[in-house]
CSV table of C-alpha atoms in Angstrom, one decimal:
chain,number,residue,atom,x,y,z
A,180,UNK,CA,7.1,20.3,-3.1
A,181,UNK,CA,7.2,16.6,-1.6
A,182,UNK,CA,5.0,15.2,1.6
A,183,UNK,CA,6.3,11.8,2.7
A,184,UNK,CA,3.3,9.5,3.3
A,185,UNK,CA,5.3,6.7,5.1
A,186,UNK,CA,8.9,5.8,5.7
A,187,UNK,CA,10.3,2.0,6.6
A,188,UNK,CA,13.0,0.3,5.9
A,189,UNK,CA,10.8,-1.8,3.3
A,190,UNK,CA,9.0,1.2,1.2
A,191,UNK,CA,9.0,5.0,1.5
A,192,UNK,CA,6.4,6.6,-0.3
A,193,UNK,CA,6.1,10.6,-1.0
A,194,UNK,CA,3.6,12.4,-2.4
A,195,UNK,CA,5.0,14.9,-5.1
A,196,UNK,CA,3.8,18.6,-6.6
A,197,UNK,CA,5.6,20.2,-9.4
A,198,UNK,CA,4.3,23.9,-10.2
A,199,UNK,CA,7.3,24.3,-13.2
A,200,UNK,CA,6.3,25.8,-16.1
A,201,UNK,CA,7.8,26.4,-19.9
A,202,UNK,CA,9.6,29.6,-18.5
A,203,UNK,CA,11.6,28.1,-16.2
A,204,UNK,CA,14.8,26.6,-16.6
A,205,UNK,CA,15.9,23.1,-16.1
A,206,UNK,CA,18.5,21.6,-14.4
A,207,UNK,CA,20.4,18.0,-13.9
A,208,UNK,CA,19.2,16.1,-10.7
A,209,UNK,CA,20.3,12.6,-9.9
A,210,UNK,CA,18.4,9.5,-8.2
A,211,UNK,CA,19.4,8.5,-4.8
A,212,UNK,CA,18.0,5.4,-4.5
A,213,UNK,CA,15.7,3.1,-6.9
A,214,UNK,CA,12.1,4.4,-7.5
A,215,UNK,CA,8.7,4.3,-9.2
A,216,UNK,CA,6.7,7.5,-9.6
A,217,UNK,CA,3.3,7.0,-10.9
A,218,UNK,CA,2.4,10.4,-12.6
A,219,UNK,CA,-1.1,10.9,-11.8
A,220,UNK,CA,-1.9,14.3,-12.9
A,221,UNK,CA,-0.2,16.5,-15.6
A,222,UNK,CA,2.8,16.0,-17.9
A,223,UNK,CA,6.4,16.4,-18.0
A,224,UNK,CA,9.6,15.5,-20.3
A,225,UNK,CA,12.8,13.9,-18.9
A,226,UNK,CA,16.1,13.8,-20.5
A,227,UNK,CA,17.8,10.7,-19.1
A,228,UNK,CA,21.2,8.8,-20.6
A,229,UNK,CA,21.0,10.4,-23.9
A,230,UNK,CA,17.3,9.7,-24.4
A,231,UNK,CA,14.0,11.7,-24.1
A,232,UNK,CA,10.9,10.5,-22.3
A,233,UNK,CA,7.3,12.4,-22.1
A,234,UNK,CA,5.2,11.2,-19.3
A,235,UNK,CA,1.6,11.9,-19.1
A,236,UNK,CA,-0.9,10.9,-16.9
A,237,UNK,CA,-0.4,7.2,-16.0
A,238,UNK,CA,3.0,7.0,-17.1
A,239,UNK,CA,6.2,6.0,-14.8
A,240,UNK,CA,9.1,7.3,-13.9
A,241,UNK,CA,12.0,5.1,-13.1
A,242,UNK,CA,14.6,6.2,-10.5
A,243,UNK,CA,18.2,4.2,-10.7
A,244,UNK,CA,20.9,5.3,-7.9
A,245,UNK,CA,23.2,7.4,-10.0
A,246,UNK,CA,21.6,8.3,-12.9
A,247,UNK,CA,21.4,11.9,-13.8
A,248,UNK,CA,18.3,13.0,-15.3
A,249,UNK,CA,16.7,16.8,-16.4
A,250,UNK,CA,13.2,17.3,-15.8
A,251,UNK,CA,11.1,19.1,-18.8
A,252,UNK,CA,8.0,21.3,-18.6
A,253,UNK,CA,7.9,22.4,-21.9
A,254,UNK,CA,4.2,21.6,-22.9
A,255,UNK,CA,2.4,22.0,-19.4
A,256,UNK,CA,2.1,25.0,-17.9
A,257,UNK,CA,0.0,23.4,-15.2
A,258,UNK,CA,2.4,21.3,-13.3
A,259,UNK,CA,2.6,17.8,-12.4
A,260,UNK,CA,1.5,15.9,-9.7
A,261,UNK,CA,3.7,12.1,-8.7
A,262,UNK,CA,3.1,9.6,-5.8
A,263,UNK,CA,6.8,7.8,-5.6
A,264,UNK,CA,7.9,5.0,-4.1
A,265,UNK,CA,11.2,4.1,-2.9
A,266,UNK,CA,13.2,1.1,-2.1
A,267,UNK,CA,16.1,-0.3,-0.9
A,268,UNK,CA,18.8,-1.9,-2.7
A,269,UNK,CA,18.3,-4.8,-0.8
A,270,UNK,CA,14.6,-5.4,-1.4
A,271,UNK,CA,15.1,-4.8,-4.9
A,272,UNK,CA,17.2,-7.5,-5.4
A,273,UNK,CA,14.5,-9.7,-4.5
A,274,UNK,CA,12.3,-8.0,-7.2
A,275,UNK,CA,14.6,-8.3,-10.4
A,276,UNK,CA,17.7,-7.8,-12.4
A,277,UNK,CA,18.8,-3.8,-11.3
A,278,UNK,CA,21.0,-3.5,-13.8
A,279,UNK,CA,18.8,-4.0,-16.7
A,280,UNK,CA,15.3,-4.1,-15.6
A,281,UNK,CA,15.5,-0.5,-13.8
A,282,UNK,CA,18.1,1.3,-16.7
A,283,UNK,CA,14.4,2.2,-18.2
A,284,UNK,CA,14.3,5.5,-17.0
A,285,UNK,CA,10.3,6.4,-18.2
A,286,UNK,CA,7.6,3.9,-18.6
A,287,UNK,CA,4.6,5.2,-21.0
A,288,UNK,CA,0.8,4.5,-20.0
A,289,UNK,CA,0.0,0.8,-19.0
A,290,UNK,CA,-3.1,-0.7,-18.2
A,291,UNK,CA,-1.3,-3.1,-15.6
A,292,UNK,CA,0.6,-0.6,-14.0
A,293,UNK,CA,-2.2,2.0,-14.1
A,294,UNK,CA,-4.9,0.4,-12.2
A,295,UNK,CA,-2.1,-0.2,-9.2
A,296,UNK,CA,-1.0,3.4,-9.5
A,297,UNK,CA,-4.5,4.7,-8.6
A,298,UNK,CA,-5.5,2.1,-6.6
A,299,UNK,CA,-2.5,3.1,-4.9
A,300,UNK,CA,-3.5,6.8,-4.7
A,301,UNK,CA,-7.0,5.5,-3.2
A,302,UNK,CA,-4.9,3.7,-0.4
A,303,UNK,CA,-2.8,7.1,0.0
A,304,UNK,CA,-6.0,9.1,0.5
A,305,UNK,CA,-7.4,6.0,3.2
A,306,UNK,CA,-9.5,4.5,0.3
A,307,UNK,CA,-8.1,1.4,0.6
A,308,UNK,CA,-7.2,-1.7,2.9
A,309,UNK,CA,-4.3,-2.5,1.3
A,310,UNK,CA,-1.6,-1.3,2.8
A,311,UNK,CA,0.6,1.4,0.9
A,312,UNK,CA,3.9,-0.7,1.4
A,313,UNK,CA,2.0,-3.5,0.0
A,314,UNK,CA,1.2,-1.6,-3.0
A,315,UNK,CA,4.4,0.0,-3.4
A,316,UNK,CA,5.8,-4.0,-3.9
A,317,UNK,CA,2.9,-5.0,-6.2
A,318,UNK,CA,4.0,-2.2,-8.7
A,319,UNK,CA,7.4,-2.7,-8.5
A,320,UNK,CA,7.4,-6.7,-9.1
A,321,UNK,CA,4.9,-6.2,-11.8
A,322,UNK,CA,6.8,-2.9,-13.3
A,323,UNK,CA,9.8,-5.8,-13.7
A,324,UNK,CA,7.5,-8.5,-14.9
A,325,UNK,CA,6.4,-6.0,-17.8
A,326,UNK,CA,9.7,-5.1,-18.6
A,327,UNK,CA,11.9,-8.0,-18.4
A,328,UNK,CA,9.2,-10.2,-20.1
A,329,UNK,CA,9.2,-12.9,-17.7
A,330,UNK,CA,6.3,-13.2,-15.6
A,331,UNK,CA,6.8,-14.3,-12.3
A,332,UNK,CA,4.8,-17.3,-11.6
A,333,UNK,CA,2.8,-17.6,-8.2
A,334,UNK,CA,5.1,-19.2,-5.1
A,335,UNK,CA,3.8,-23.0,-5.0
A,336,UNK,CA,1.8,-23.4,-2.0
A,337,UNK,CA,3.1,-26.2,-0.3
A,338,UNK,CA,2.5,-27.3,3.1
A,339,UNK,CA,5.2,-25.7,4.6
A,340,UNK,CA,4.4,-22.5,2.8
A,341,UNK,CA,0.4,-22.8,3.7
A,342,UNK,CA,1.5,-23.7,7.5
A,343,UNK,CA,4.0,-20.2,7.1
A,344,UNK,CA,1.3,-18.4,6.2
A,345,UNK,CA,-1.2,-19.5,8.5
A,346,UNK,CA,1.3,-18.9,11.7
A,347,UNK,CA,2.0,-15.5,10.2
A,348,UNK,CA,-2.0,-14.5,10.1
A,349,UNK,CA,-2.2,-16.4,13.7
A,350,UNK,CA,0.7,-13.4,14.6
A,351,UNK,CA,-0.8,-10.6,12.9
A,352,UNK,CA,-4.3,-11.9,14.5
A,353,UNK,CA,-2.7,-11.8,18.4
A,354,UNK,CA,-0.5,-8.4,17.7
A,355,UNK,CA,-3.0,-6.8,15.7
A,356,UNK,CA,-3.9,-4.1,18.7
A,357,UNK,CA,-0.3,-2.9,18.4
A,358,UNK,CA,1.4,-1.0,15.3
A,359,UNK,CA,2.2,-3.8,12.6
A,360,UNK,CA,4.0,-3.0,9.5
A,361,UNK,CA,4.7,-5.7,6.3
A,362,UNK,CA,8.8,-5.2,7.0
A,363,UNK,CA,7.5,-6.4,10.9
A,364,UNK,CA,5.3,-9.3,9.9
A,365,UNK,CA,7.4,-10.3,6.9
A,366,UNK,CA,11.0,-10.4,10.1
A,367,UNK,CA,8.6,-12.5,12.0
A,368,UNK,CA,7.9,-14.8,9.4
A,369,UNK,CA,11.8,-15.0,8.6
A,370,UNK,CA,11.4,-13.4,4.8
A,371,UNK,CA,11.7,-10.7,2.4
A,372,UNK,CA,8.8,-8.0,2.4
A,373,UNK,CA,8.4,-9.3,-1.1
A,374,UNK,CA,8.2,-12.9,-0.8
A,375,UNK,CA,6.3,-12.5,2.3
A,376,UNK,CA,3.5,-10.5,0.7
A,377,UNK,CA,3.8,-13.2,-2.3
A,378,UNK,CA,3.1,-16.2,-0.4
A,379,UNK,CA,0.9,-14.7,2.3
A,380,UNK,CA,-1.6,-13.1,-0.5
A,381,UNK,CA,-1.2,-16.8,-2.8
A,382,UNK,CA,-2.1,-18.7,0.5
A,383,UNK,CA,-4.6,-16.6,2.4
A,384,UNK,CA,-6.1,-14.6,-1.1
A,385,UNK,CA,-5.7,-10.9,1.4
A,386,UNK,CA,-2.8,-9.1,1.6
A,387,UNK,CA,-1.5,-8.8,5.1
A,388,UNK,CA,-2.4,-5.6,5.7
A,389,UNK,CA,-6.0,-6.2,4.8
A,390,UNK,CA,-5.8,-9.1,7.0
A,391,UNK,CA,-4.6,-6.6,9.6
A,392,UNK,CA,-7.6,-4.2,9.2
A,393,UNK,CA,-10.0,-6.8,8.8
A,394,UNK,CA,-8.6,-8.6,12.4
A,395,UNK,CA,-8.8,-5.0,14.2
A,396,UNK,CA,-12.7,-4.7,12.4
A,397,UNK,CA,-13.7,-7.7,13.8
A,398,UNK,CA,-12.6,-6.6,17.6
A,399,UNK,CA,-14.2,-3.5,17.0
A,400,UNK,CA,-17.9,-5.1,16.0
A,401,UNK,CA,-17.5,-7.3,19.1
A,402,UNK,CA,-16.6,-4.3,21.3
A,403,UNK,CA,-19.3,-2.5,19.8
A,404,UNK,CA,-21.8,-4.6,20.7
A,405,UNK,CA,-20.7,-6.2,24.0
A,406,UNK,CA,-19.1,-3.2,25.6
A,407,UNK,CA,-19.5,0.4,27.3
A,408,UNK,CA,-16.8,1.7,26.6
A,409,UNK,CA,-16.6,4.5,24.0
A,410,UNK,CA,-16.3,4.5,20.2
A,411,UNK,CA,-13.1,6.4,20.4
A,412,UNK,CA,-11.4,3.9,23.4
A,413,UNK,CA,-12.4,0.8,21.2
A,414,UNK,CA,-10.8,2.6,18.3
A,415,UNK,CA,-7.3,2.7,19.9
A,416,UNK,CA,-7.9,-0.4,21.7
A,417,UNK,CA,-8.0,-2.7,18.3
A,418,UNK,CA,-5.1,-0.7,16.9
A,419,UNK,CA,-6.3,2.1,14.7
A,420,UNK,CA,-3.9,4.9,15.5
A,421,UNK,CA,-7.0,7.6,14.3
A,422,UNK,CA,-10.8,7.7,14.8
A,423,UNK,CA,-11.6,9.7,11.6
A,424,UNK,CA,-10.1,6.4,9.4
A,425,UNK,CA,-11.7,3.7,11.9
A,426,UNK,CA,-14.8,5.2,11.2
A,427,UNK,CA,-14.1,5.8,7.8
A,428,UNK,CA,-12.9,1.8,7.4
A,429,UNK,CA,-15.7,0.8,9.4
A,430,UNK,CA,-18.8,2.7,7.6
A,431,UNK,CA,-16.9,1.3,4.5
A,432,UNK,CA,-16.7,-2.7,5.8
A,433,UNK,CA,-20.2,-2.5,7.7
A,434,UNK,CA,-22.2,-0.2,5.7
A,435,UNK,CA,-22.7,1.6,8.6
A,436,UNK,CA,-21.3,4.1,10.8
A,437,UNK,CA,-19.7,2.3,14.7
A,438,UNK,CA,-22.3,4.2,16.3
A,439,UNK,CA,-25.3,3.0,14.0
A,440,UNK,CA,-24.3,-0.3,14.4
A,441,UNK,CA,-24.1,-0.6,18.0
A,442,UNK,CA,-27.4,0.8,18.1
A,443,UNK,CA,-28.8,-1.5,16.0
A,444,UNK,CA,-27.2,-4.3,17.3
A,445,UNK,CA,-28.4,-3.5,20.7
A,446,UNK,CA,-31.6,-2.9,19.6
A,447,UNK,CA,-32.2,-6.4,17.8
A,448,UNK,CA,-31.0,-7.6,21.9
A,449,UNK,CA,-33.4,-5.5,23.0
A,450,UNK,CA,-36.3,-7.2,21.0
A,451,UNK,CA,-35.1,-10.7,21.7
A,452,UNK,CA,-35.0,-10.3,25.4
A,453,UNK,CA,-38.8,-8.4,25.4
A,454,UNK,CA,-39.7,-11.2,23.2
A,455,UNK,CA,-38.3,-14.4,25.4
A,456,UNK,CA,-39.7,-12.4,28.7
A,457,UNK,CA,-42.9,-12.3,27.0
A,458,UNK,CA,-43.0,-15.8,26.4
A,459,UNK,CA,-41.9,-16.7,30.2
């Protein structure tokens, strides 16, 4: 069973539940397009190009278009659960060498890729600023980095890269109200999704999706305090498309719930203006 958790033309990212058990019987399947699946939860073998892989919890499965592969539940009865990422030909070209870096069909528990698997099942269950796209990238360019053996070195910040990034943020800033995506930000900044994350993350030290969040926050707390209008119409005015996760991103970036903090922030007015009338 598969639920897609978003679809662009940079990343597409599914959500995967496998209920196969030793009695039932296995059969070929083929990748359509290149992929990561971070195995989260359970275990699984895979047959792929004459060799035999057994992923556990934290391991990777590694998707090139073409390849034919046979999925194995011979030692877990209790499933497996996989959040995926897919991408593009296109885009990964700018990641790495496809013909040799992704022929590694399964990936065995690493710390490096580990911590941005779950922290990108915390941004899949709205735990998380960054953006899943955004995480999606990280793990591919540093699933390369690990096996190729070359580590990517940071893109040099010159000052036609810090003045990129700073026009970008100025866009993202001014269209932040509106639905914003990295493929979106990254055409507006005239680069890849990669390199745009890269060099927007080097310059600015936030992602652009938590520069996003963090612009529509900020619009929010002013609202909040300054206007009448309800908690749910401020929401959707600074761009968040649901209440539950603007109140959940709020709480989380405040320490306190929209409607606590406009009462307290009202309440501190209150107390100034007693206190200056008092003093008139």
């Amino acid at each position: 069973m598969a639920a897609t958790l978003l679809h662009s033309g940079t990343v597409s990212v599914s959500d995967y539940h496998c209920e196969a058990g030793p009695g039932d019987k296995p059969y070929a399947e083929r990748h359509q397009d290149y992929s990561i699946s971070y195995v989260r939860k359970g275990s699984f073998g895979c047959r792929c190009r004459g060799r035999h892989y057994e992923l556990v919890a934290g391991s990777v499965l590694i998707g090139r278009p073409g390849d034919e592969y046979v999925c194995l539940h011979d030692h877990n009865a209790g499933g497996d659960e996989c959040l995926s990422f897919h991408f593009p030909s296109a885009l990964v070209e700018t990641i790495g060498d496809r013909d040799e870096v992704w022929r590694t069909a399964g990936v065995p528990p690493l710390a490096e890729l580990m911590v941005l698997g779950e922290r990108a099942q915390a941004a899949a269950e709205g735990g998380s600023d960054i953006g899943l796209d955004e995480l999606g990238l990280m793990l591919a360019g540093r699933f390369v980095e690990i096996v190729s053996g070359k580590r990517r070195p940071p893109p040099g910040a010159q000052a036609r890269d810090r003045r990129r990034a700073v026009e970008a943020a100025m866009w993202i800033d001014a269209q932040s109200h509106r639905p914003i995506d990295l493929e979106s930000a990254a055409d507006a900044a005239g680069l890849s999704s990669f390199h745009f994350l890269r060099l927007f993350a080097n310059v600015l030290g936030v992602t652009p999706h938590q520069y996003l969040v963090r612009s529509r926050l900020r619009r929010a707390a002013r609202l909040l305090a300054d206007d009448s209008r309800s908690i749910t119409d401020i929401a959707f005015d600074v761009g968040f498309g649901d209440l539950s996760n603007f109140v959940r991103t709020f709480h989380r970036a405040a320490g306190a719930s929209p409607r606590r903090f406009r009462e307290a922030t009202r309440g501190d007015r209150k107390i100034l203006q007693e206190r200056l009338a008092a003093c008139a």
